[in-house]
Coordinates of C-alpha atoms and ligand atoms in Angstrom, one line a residue:
M144 CA 104.4 88.0 121.5
S145 CA 104.5 89.8 118.2
F146 CA 103.1 93.3 118.0
S147 CA 102.3 95.8 115.3
Q148 CA 102.1 93.3 112.5
Q149 CA 101.6 94.1 108.8
P150 CA 98.1 93.8 107.5
I151 CA 97.2 90.6 105.8
K152 CA 95.3 92.2 103.0
T153 CA 97.4 94.4 100.7
G154 CA 96.1 97.8 100.1
T155 CA 94.8 98.3 103.7
D156 CA 96.6 100.1 106.5
F157 CA 95.5 97.6 109.2
D158 CA 93.6 94.4 109.6
C159 CA 91.4 95.9 112.3
L160 CA 90.4 99.4 113.3
V161 CA 88.9 99.7 116.8
I162 CA 87.2 102.8 118.1
G163 CA 87.6 103.6 121.8
A164 CA 90.2 102.7 124.4
G165 CA 87.9 101.8 127.2
F166 CA 87.4 98.3 128.7
S167 CA 86.2 97.0 125.3
G168 CA 88.8 98.6 122.9
M169 CA 91.7 97.8 125.2
Y170 CA 90.9 94.1 125.5
M171 CA 90.0 93.9 121.8
L172 CA 93.4 95.4 120.9
H173 CA 95.2 92.9 123.2
L174 CA 93.4 89.8 121.7
L175 CA 93.7 90.9 118.1
R176 CA 97.4 91.6 118.4
E177 CA 97.9 88.2 120.2
A178 CA 96.1 86.6 117.3
G179 CA 98.5 88.3 114.8
F180 CA 96.1 90.9 113.4
S181 CA 97.6 94.4 112.8
T182 CA 95.3 96.7 114.8
R183 CA 95.0 100.3 115.6
V184 CA 92.7 101.8 118.2
I185 CA 91.4 105.4 117.6
E186 CA 90.6 107.2 120.9
K187 CA 89.2 110.7 121.4
G188 CA 90.8 111.3 124.8
D189 CA 94.5 111.7 125.6
G190 CA 94.4 108.6 127.8
V191 CA 92.8 105.2 128.1
G192 CA 89.7 104.6 130.2
G193 CA 86.6 105.4 128.0
A194 CA 83.7 106.3 130.2
W195 CA 86.0 106.2 133.3
Y196 CA 88.3 108.8 131.6
W197 CA 85.5 111.3 131.0
S198 CA 83.1 110.8 134.0
R199 CA 85.2 112.6 136.6
Y200 CA 82.3 114.2 138.4
P201 CA 82.6 114.3 142.2
G202 CA 81.2 111.1 143.8
A203 CA 81.6 109.1 140.6
R204 CA 82.1 105.5 141.5
C205 CA 81.4 102.0 140.2
D206 CA 78.3 100.2 141.3
S207 CA 79.5 96.8 140.6
E208 CA 81.7 95.3 143.3
S209 CA 85.3 96.1 142.4
V210 CA 86.6 92.5 142.7
Y211 CA 84.2 91.5 139.9
Y212 CA 84.4 94.7 137.9
N213 CA 87.7 94.2 136.1
Y214 CA 89.3 92.0 133.5
T215 CA 89.2 88.4 134.5
F216 CA 90.7 86.8 131.3
S217 CA 94.2 86.7 132.8
E218 CA 94.9 85.5 136.3
E219 CA 98.3 87.1 136.2
L220 CA 96.8 90.5 135.5
Y221 CA 94.0 90.0 138.0
N222 CA 96.4 89.1 140.8
E223 CA 98.7 92.1 140.3
W224 CA 95.9 94.6 141.1
T225 CA 94.3 95.1 144.5
W226 CA 91.2 97.2 145.0
S227 CA 90.9 99.4 148.1
S228 CA 87.1 99.2 148.6
R229 CA 83.9 97.5 147.6
F230 CA 82.8 100.3 145.2
P231 CA 85.9 102.3 144.3
E232 CA 85.8 105.9 143.1
Q233 CA 86.5 106.9 139.5
P234 CA 90.2 107.8 140.0
E235 CA 91.0 104.3 141.2
I236 CA 89.2 102.7 138.3
L237 CA 91.0 104.9 135.9
R238 CA 94.3 104.0 137.6
Y239 CA 93.4 100.3 137.1
L240 CA 92.7 100.8 133.4
N241 CA 96.0 102.6 133.0
F242 CA 97.7 99.8 134.9
A243 CA 96.2 97.3 132.4
A244 CA 97.2 99.4 129.4
D245 CA 100.8 99.5 130.7
R246 CA 100.9 95.8 131.7
L247 CA 99.6 94.7 128.2
D248 CA 101.7 97.4 126.5
L249 CA 98.7 98.7 124.6
R250 CA 99.5 102.4 124.1
R251 CA 101.8 102.1 121.1
D252 CA 98.9 100.9 119.0
I253 CA 96.4 103.5 120.2
Q254 CA 96.1 106.8 118.4
F255 CA 95.0 109.3 121.1
N256 CA 93.3 112.7 120.7
T257 CA 91.6 111.6 117.5
E258 CA 87.9 111.2 116.8
V259 CA 86.4 109.0 114.2
R260 CA 84.0 111.2 112.2
A261 CA 83.0 108.7 109.6
A262 CA 83.4 105.0 108.7
H263 CA 82.5 103.9 105.2
F264 CA 82.4 100.4 103.7
D265 CA 84.0 100.2 100.3
E266 CA 82.1 97.4 98.5
D267 CA 84.5 97.1 95.6
E268 CA 87.5 96.5 97.9
N269 CA 85.7 95.0 100.9
I270 CA 87.5 97.4 103.2
W271 CA 86.4 100.0 105.8
R272 CA 87.7 103.5 105.5
L273 CA 87.6 105.7 108.6
H274 CA 87.8 109.5 108.3
L275 CA 89.4 111.0 111.4
S276 CA 89.3 114.4 113.1
D277 CA 92.9 115.1 112.1
G278 CA 91.9 115.1 108.4
T279 CA 93.5 111.8 107.6
S280 CA 91.8 108.5 106.7
V281 CA 92.8 104.9 107.5
T282 CA 91.6 101.6 106.0
A283 CA 91.2 98.2 107.4
T284 CA 89.4 94.9 106.7
Y285 CA 87.5 94.9 110.0
F286 CA 85.9 97.8 111.8
I287 CA 85.1 97.2 115.5
S288 CA 83.2 99.7 117.7
G289 CA 84.3 99.8 121.3
V290 CA 82.5 103.1 121.9
G291 CA 80.3 101.5 124.5
C292 CA 76.7 102.1 125.5
L293 CA 77.1 105.6 127.0
S294 CA 79.9 107.6 125.5
I295 CA 81.4 111.0 125.5
N296 CA 80.1 111.7 122.0
A297 CA 76.5 111.0 123.1
T298 CA 76.1 113.0 126.3
N299 CA 72.6 114.4 126.6
I300 CA 72.2 118.1 127.3
P301 CA 68.5 118.8 127.0
N302 CA 67.6 121.5 124.5
F303 CA 66.8 124.1 127.2
K304 CA 66.2 127.6 125.8
G305 CA 68.9 130.1 126.8
L306 CA 71.8 128.0 128.0
E307 CA 74.2 130.2 126.0
Q308 CA 73.2 133.2 128.2
F309 CA 74.0 131.5 131.5
E310 CA 76.7 133.6 133.2
G311 CA 77.9 130.9 135.6
D312 CA 79.9 127.7 134.8
W313 CA 78.1 124.6 133.6
Y314 CA 79.2 121.0 133.3
H315 CA 77.9 117.6 132.2
T316 CA 78.7 114.7 134.6
G317 CA 79.8 112.6 131.6
A318 CA 82.2 115.2 130.3
W319 CA 83.7 116.5 133.4
P320 CA 86.8 118.8 133.3
H321 CA 90.2 117.4 134.4
H322 CA 90.7 120.1 137.0
K323 CA 88.8 120.2 140.3
V324 CA 85.6 122.2 140.1
N325 CA 85.2 124.5 143.1
F326 CA 81.8 124.6 144.7
R327 CA 82.8 126.3 147.9
G328 CA 80.6 129.3 148.6
K329 CA 78.6 128.7 145.4
R330 CA 75.0 128.3 144.6
V331 CA 74.9 125.1 142.6
G332 CA 72.1 123.5 140.7
V333 CA 72.0 119.8 139.6
I334 CA 69.5 118.8 136.9
G335 CA 68.9 115.0 136.9
T336 CA 68.6 112.3 139.5
G337 CA 69.8 109.2 137.7
S338 CA 72.9 107.2 138.7
S339 CA 75.1 110.2 138.1
G340 CA 72.9 112.7 139.9
V341 CA 72.4 110.5 142.9
Q342 CA 76.1 110.0 143.2
T343 CA 77.2 113.6 142.8
I344 CA 74.4 115.3 144.8
P345 CA 75.6 114.2 148.3
V346 CA 79.2 115.2 147.5
I347 CA 78.4 118.6 146.0
A348 CA 76.1 119.3 148.9
Q349 CA 79.0 119.0 151.4
E350 CA 80.9 121.8 149.6
A351 CA 78.3 124.1 148.1
E352 CA 76.8 127.1 149.9
H353 CA 73.5 125.9 148.6
L354 CA 72.5 123.1 146.3
T355 CA 69.2 123.0 144.4
V356 CA 68.3 119.7 142.9
F357 CA 65.9 119.8 139.8
Q358 CA 64.2 116.5 139.9
R359 CA 61.9 115.2 137.1
T360 CA 61.4 111.6 138.2
P361 CA 62.0 110.5 141.8
Q362 CA 64.3 107.5 142.0
Y363 CA 64.5 104.3 144.0
S364 CA 67.9 104.0 145.4
V365 CA 69.4 101.7 148.0
P366 CA 72.5 102.3 150.1
A367 CA 75.8 101.1 148.5
N368 CA 77.2 100.2 151.9
N369 CA 80.7 100.9 150.6
H370 CA 83.6 99.8 152.8
P371 CA 87.3 99.0 152.6
L372 CA 88.0 95.4 151.5
E373 CA 89.5 93.0 153.9
E374 CA 92.7 91.4 152.9
E375 CA 91.3 87.9 153.6
F376 CA 88.4 88.5 151.1
I377 CA 90.7 89.9 148.4
Q378 CA 92.9 86.9 148.8
Y379 CA 90.0 84.5 148.6
V380 CA 88.8 85.9 145.3
K381 CA 92.3 85.9 143.9
N382 CA 92.8 82.2 144.9
H383 CA 89.4 81.2 143.5
L384 CA 89.3 83.3 140.3
P385 CA 88.7 80.5 137.8
E386 CA 85.8 79.2 139.8
I387 CA 84.4 82.7 140.4
R388 CA 84.9 83.7 136.8
G389 CA 83.0 80.6 135.7
K390 CA 80.0 81.6 137.9
M391 CA 80.1 85.2 136.6
R392 CA 80.1 84.0 133.0
E393 CA 77.2 81.6 133.5
S394 CA 75.1 84.0 135.6
L395 CA 72.4 86.2 134.3
G396 CA 74.0 89.5 135.4
G397 CA 77.7 88.8 135.4
L398 CA 78.1 88.4 139.1
P399 CA 78.9 85.2 141.0
F400 CA 75.6 85.0 142.8
A401 CA 72.3 83.4 141.9
P402 CA 68.9 85.1 142.7
F403 CA 66.3 83.1 144.7
E404 CA 64.3 80.5 142.9
R405 CA 61.0 81.7 144.3
S406 CA 58.6 84.5 143.6
A407 CA 58.3 87.4 145.9
L408 CA 54.7 86.3 146.4
D409 CA 55.8 82.9 147.7
D410 CA 57.0 84.6 150.9
T411 CA 54.7 86.0 153.6
P412 CA 54.9 89.9 154.1
E413 CA 57.0 89.3 157.2
E414 CA 59.4 87.0 155.3
R415 CA 59.7 89.4 152.5
R416 CA 60.3 92.4 154.8
K417 CA 63.1 90.3 156.4
V418 CA 64.6 89.6 153.0
Y419 CA 64.5 93.2 151.9
E420 CA 65.8 94.5 155.3
E421 CA 68.8 92.1 155.0
A422 CA 69.4 93.2 151.4
W423 CA 69.2 96.9 152.4
E424 CA 71.8 96.3 155.1
K425 CA 74.0 94.4 152.7
G426 CA 73.7 97.2 150.2
G427 CA 74.8 97.4 146.6
S428 CA 72.8 95.3 144.1
A429 CA 71.6 92.8 146.8
L430 CA 68.0 94.0 146.7
F431 CA 67.8 94.1 143.0
F432 CA 69.0 90.4 142.9
T433 CA 66.5 89.0 145.4
Y434 CA 63.3 87.7 143.8
P435 CA 63.6 86.9 140.1
D436 CA 60.1 88.0 139.3
L437 CA 60.5 91.6 140.4
L438 CA 60.8 92.7 136.8
T439 CA 58.0 90.5 135.4
N440 CA 55.3 90.6 138.0
E441 CA 53.6 93.8 139.0
E442 CA 52.5 92.6 142.3
S443 CA 56.0 91.3 143.2
N444 CA 57.5 94.5 142.0
T445 CA 55.1 96.5 144.2
T446 CA 56.5 94.7 147.3
A447 CA 60.0 96.0 146.6
S448 CA 58.8 99.4 145.5
E449 CA 56.8 99.8 148.7
F450 CA 59.7 98.7 150.8
I451 CA 62.1 101.3 149.3
R452 CA 59.4 104.0 149.6
S453 CA 59.0 103.2 153.3
K454 CA 62.8 103.6 153.8
I455 CA 62.7 107.0 152.0
K456 CA 59.9 108.1 154.4
E457 CA 62.0 107.0 157.4
I458 CA 65.2 108.8 156.2
V459 CA 63.9 112.1 155.0
K460 CA 62.7 114.3 157.9
D461 CA 60.6 116.9 156.1
P462 CA 57.4 115.1 155.0
E463 CA 56.9 117.4 152.0
T464 CA 60.4 116.7 150.7
A465 CA 59.9 113.0 151.4
E466 CA 56.7 113.1 149.4
K467 CA 58.4 114.7 146.5
L468 CA 61.1 112.0 146.5
M469 CA 58.6 109.1 146.4
P470 CA 59.1 107.1 143.2
T471 CA 56.1 105.6 141.5
Y472 CA 57.4 103.7 138.5
Y473 CA 58.2 99.9 138.7
Y474 CA 61.4 99.5 140.8
G475 CA 64.3 98.3 138.6
T476 CA 62.8 99.3 135.3
K477 CA 65.1 102.4 135.3
R478 CA 68.6 101.4 136.1
A479 CA 68.7 100.3 139.8
I480 CA 70.7 102.9 141.7
M481 CA 72.8 102.7 144.8
D482 CA 74.0 105.6 146.8
T483 CA 76.0 106.9 149.7
N484 CA 73.8 109.3 151.8
Y485 CA 71.5 110.3 148.9
F486 CA 68.2 110.6 150.7
E487 CA 70.0 111.8 153.9
T488 CA 71.3 114.7 151.9
Y489 CA 67.8 116.2 151.7
N490 CA 67.9 116.7 155.5
R491 CA 70.7 119.3 155.1
D492 CA 69.8 122.9 155.5
N493 CA 71.7 123.9 152.4
V494 CA 69.8 121.5 150.0
S495 CA 66.5 122.1 148.3
L496 CA 64.5 119.9 146.0
V497 CA 62.5 121.3 143.0
D498 CA 59.9 119.1 141.3
V499 CA 60.3 119.9 137.6
K500 CA 57.6 117.6 136.6
K501 CA 55.2 119.9 138.3
A502 CA 56.8 123.1 137.1
P503 CA 59.1 122.2 134.2
I504 CA 62.2 124.1 133.4
A505 CA 61.2 126.9 131.0
E506 CA 64.6 128.3 130.3
I507 CA 68.2 128.8 131.5
T508 CA 68.6 132.5 132.2
A509 CA 71.7 134.6 132.6
K510 CA 71.4 134.1 136.4
G511 CA 70.2 130.5 136.7
V512 CA 67.2 128.3 136.0
R513 CA 63.7 129.5 135.5
T514 CA 61.0 126.9 135.9
E515 CA 57.4 127.6 135.0
D516 CA 56.8 129.1 138.5
R517 CA 60.0 130.9 139.5
E518 CA 63.7 131.6 138.9
Y519 CA 66.5 130.0 140.8
E520 CA 69.7 132.0 140.9
L521 CA 72.8 129.8 140.5
D522 CA 76.6 130.2 140.1
V523 CA 77.2 126.7 138.8
L524 CA 74.9 124.3 136.9
V525 CA 75.5 120.6 136.6
F526 CA 73.8 118.5 134.0
A527 CA 73.4 115.0 135.3
T528 CA 71.0 114.4 132.4
G529 CA 72.5 111.2 131.0
Y530 CA 73.2 110.0 127.5
D531 CA 71.6 109.1 124.2
G532 CA 72.4 105.5 125.2
M533 CA 73.1 102.4 123.1
T534 CA 72.5 103.8 119.6
G535 CA 73.7 107.3 120.2
P536 CA 77.5 106.6 120.4
L537 CA 77.3 104.8 117.1
L538 CA 74.9 107.2 115.3
K539 CA 77.0 110.3 116.1
M540 CA 79.4 108.9 113.6
D541 CA 78.6 108.8 109.9
I542 CA 78.7 105.0 109.5
R543 CA 77.8 103.7 106.0
G544 CA 77.5 100.1 104.8
R545 CA 76.5 98.6 101.5
D546 CA 75.0 100.9 98.9
G547 CA 76.1 103.9 101.0
E548 CA 73.2 103.3 103.4
T549 CA 73.9 105.0 106.7
L550 CA 73.3 103.2 110.0
K551 CA 71.1 106.2 111.0
Q552 CA 68.9 105.6 107.9
K553 CA 68.7 101.9 108.7
W554 CA 67.8 102.3 112.3
E555 CA 65.7 105.4 112.2
N556 CA 63.7 104.6 109.1
G557 CA 62.9 101.2 110.4
A558 CA 60.4 101.0 113.3
H559 CA 63.3 99.9 115.6
V560 CA 66.9 99.1 115.9
R561 CA 67.8 95.9 114.1
T562 CA 70.9 93.9 114.9
Y563 CA 72.0 90.3 115.0
L564 CA 73.1 89.4 118.5
G565 CA 73.7 93.1 119.2
L566 CA 77.1 92.5 117.6
T567 CA 76.5 93.0 113.9
T568 CA 73.9 94.5 111.6
A569 CA 72.9 93.4 108.1
G570 CA 74.3 95.5 105.3
F571 CA 77.4 96.4 107.3
P572 CA 79.9 93.6 106.6
N573 CA 82.9 93.1 108.7
M574 CA 81.6 95.5 111.3
F575 CA 81.3 94.5 115.0
M576 CA 79.8 96.4 117.9
I577 CA 81.1 95.5 121.3
T578 CA 78.1 95.6 123.7
G579 CA 76.0 97.0 120.9
P580 CA 72.2 97.6 121.0
E581 CA 70.2 94.4 121.5
S582 CA 73.1 92.7 123.4
P583 CA 72.8 92.2 127.1
S584 CA 75.5 94.9 127.6
V585 CA 74.6 97.2 130.5
L586 CA 72.1 94.9 132.1
G587 CA 74.7 93.5 134.5
N588 CA 78.4 93.7 135.4
V589 CA 79.5 95.1 132.0
P590 CA 83.2 93.9 131.9
V591 CA 81.9 90.3 131.8
A592 CA 79.7 91.2 128.8
I593 CA 82.7 93.0 127.2
E594 CA 85.1 90.1 127.6
Q595 CA 82.5 87.7 126.0
H596 CA 81.9 90.0 123.0
V597 CA 85.6 90.7 122.5
E598 CA 86.6 87.0 122.7
W599 CA 83.7 86.0 120.3
T600 CA 84.8 88.6 117.8
A601 CA 88.5 87.7 118.0
D602 CA 87.6 84.0 117.4
C603 CA 85.3 85.0 114.5
L604 CA 88.1 86.9 112.8
K605 CA 90.5 84.0 113.3
H606 CA 87.9 81.7 111.7
M607 CA 87.6 84.1 108.8
R608 CA 91.4 84.1 108.3
E609 CA 91.6 80.3 108.6
T610 CA 88.8 79.7 106.1
G611 CA 90.0 82.3 103.7
M612 CA 86.8 84.3 103.9
D613 CA 86.7 88.0 103.0
T614 CA 83.4 89.2 104.5
I615 CA 81.0 88.2 107.3
E616 CA 77.6 89.8 107.5
A617 CA 74.4 89.1 109.4
T618 CA 71.6 87.9 107.1
Q619 CA 68.3 90.0 107.1
E620 CA 66.4 86.9 108.3
A621 CA 68.7 86.3 111.3
E622 CA 68.6 89.9 112.2
E623 CA 64.8 90.2 112.0
E624 CA 64.4 87.1 114.1
W625 CA 66.9 88.4 116.7
S626 CA 65.3 91.8 117.0
R627 CA 61.8 90.2 117.2
K628 CA 63.1 88.0 120.1
C629 CA 64.5 91.0 121.9
R630 CA 61.3 92.9 121.6
E631 CA 59.2 89.9 122.7
M632 CA 61.4 89.4 125.8
A633 CA 61.1 93.0 126.7
E634 CA 57.3 93.0 126.2
A635 CA 57.1 90.2 128.7
T636 CA 58.6 92.4 131.4
L637 CA 57.8 95.6 133.2
Y638 CA 60.8 97.4 131.5
T639 CA 58.7 98.6 128.6
K640 CA 56.1 100.2 131.0
T641 CA 58.6 102.8 132.1
E642 CA 60.1 105.8 130.3
S643 CA 63.9 105.4 130.5
W644 CA 67.0 105.6 128.5
Y645 CA 66.7 101.8 128.1
T646 CA 63.8 102.4 125.7
G647 CA 65.2 105.6 124.1
A648 CA 62.5 107.7 125.8
N649 CA 65.0 110.2 127.3
I650 CA 65.9 111.6 123.9
E651 CA 63.4 113.8 122.0
G652 CA 62.4 112.2 118.7
K653 CA 64.3 109.0 119.3
P654 CA 62.5 105.9 118.0
R655 CA 61.2 103.9 121.0
G656 CA 62.1 100.3 121.6
F657 CA 63.8 98.4 124.3
L658 CA 67.5 98.5 123.4
M659 CA 68.9 95.4 125.1
Y660 CA 68.6 91.6 125.1
L661 CA 67.0 90.4 128.3
G662 CA 67.9 86.7 128.2
G663 CA 70.9 87.2 130.6
Y664 CA 74.7 87.0 130.1
G665 CA 75.1 83.2 130.6
P666 CA 72.4 82.1 128.2
Y667 CA 73.5 84.7 125.7
R668 CA 77.1 83.4 125.8
E669 CA 75.9 79.9 125.1
L670 CA 73.8 81.1 122.2
C671 CA 76.7 83.0 120.6
D672 CA 79.0 80.0 121.1
E673 CA 76.5 77.7 119.5
I674 CA 76.1 80.0 116.5
A675 CA 79.9 80.0 116.0
E676 CA 80.1 76.2 116.4
K677 CA 77.5 75.9 113.7
G678 CA 79.7 77.7 111.3
Y679 CA 78.4 81.2 112.1
E680 CA 74.7 80.4 111.7
G681 CA 72.7 83.5 110.6
F682 CA 75.7 85.1 108.9
A683 CA 76.7 85.2 105.3
L684 CA 80.4 84.5 104.9
A685 CA 81.9 85.3 101.5
S686 CA 85.1 84.9 99.7
G687 CA 85.5 86.6 96.3
S688 CA 82.2 85.9 94.6
N689 CA 81.4 82.8 96.8
T690 CA 78.9 83.3 99.6
V691 CA 78.3 80.7 102.2
V692 CA 75.1 81.2 104.3
Ligands
NAP296 P1 70.1 108.9 133.5 O1 70.0 107.7 134.2 O2 69.5 109.0 132.1 O3 69.5 110.1 134.3 C1 69.3 111.4 133.7 C2 68.5 112.2 134.7 O4 68.3 113.5 134.1 C3 67.1 111.7 135.0 O5 66.8 112.0 136.3 C4 66.2 112.4 134.0 O6 64.9 112.5 134.4 C5 66.9 113.8 134.1 N1 66.6 114.6 132.9 C6 66.9 114.3 131.6 N2 66.4 115.3 130.8 C7 65.8 116.2 131.6 C8 65.1 117.4 131.4 N3 64.9 117.8 130.2 N4 64.6 118.0 132.5 C9 64.7 117.5 133.7 N5 65.4 116.4 134.0 C10 65.9 115.7 133.0 O7 71.6 109.4 133.3 P2 72.9 109.1 134.3 O8 72.5 109.4 135.7 O9 74.1 109.8 133.7 O10 73.0 107.5 134.2 C11 73.1 106.9 132.9 C12 73.6 105.5 133.0 O11 75.0 105.6 133.2 C13 73.2 104.8 134.2 O12 71.9 104.2 134.0 C14 74.2 103.7 134.3 O13 74.1 102.7 133.4 C15 75.5 104.5 133.9 N6 76.1 105.1 135.1 C16 76.7 104.2 136.0 C17 77.3 104.6 137.1 C18 77.9 103.6 138.0 O14 78.3 102.5 137.6 N7 77.9 103.9 139.3 C19 77.3 106.0 137.5 C20 76.7 106.9 136.6 C21 76.1 106.4 135.4 P3 63.8 111.4 134.0 O15 64.1 110.2 134.8 O16 62.5 112.0 134.2 O17 64.1 111.1 132.5

């Protein structure tokens, strides 16, 4: 192996600059170095891990099964790590990513404690110049974003009046402090009941004197049914990794299971109940992956929605609270959530639920939260209010392509985000977005999507080097066609009927549009490979003044 090579192009500091040292940036660095590209990763934190470095809130854990939620590109690496449980907690996942960074010797090419403020494409030189928070700038031929779909620079703290006057401590789940936050004897408020809220509420409730949950939209959630992993199962997966990896890569959602081939409506109500009961017992994503038409057929969806509502009614003892917790949107059209004792937590005497759809939060006061009908006094306030997802992490940086056009101008002035394959965008040559908007990204077991994007990008750069090309850029036509396809796919589902961060609806003023590709991981992979095999169809490749489309 040769590391820390010289850049190929004279006048640049590196061949490749990568932002972020999470799952994406780490693997990107590894592959690029292996391929002989000089590469530097710029990372805001003082350690690797990305979202798993920042999201240290109590109860944070993965909701993909651990044995599938890791790098699978190397059997050697895979076999050296053993997970403790089905859905491990954040500290274990962070330890895993640190293990991978050590094992692949990544740290020496990562610049920690540094933020990328701006990335500008210099058209005369065909290079990217990144302006960093330490006042320096660096240049490279290729600029690769590994900032992910939900990143620290895009946490969403709603614009509540008066937050600055709050006398207690407040935190955002996605930017949690490194020290333990003490809730003992405290009156705590949690705003938000998405994946983060649902995970943290039961844990905080065990310690706080009183917990008040401010809920705007009630959620469907199913039990995670977390448990320690049996040695025999771990060994089985290790011994069969190539086969299991193959299934994960071909699947729609990055997991080695296939959904049923029948509609929910093909089963009788009794058969369906049995299917849902078994999935509920199994826990995790089992229910979400039962009938394939849950997200396309309203009637099918209603069967699953009603089943979960019936479970909430069974679990929550106080009928008034149970009623407040009843979700009404189409199940699965907001991120499907799994929990450990979420609904049970509302049976505790020290937990109360406030419906802020009925009486919205009017302001944060010195003493707590005031809704339109009363004030709740709090010592600690937790924002589990999510992120400006998909586009936010990119748009928080000043990214400029050809003619000085900013990515913000391009995406906000258009009626919607436009990308080609969710990997590139016209007018921004030699820029790649790992799990970018309009890629399948978060709609599944993300490390599988990450590995595919990273491998495709590394192969593309090797092709550029081998063919002596200087720039690669999506064509306007290919991008329009891709974005149209993404929109059409989304319109054919129930996803667009729900307000969620998937559609940008959670951020005031954000242009609406479904932000992912819904064709599934496996078909998407095939498509990307075909495009590469056809000489990067839909891209313009140029060398000097020669352009090949
Ligand atoms: P989220 O799903 O966007 O949930 C945010 C919550 O805050 C929602 O309940 C939302 O209500 C509420 N909210 C936002 N603004 C509000 C306001 N002004 N007033 C009152 N309530 C407000 O965010 P998240 O829970 O952090 O999850 C984001 C994504 O991160 C997940 O979908 C998932 O992809 C990922 N994640 C994964 C895991 C895991 O793997 N286990 C864990 C955590 C997060 P509305 O629904 O009404 O908008």
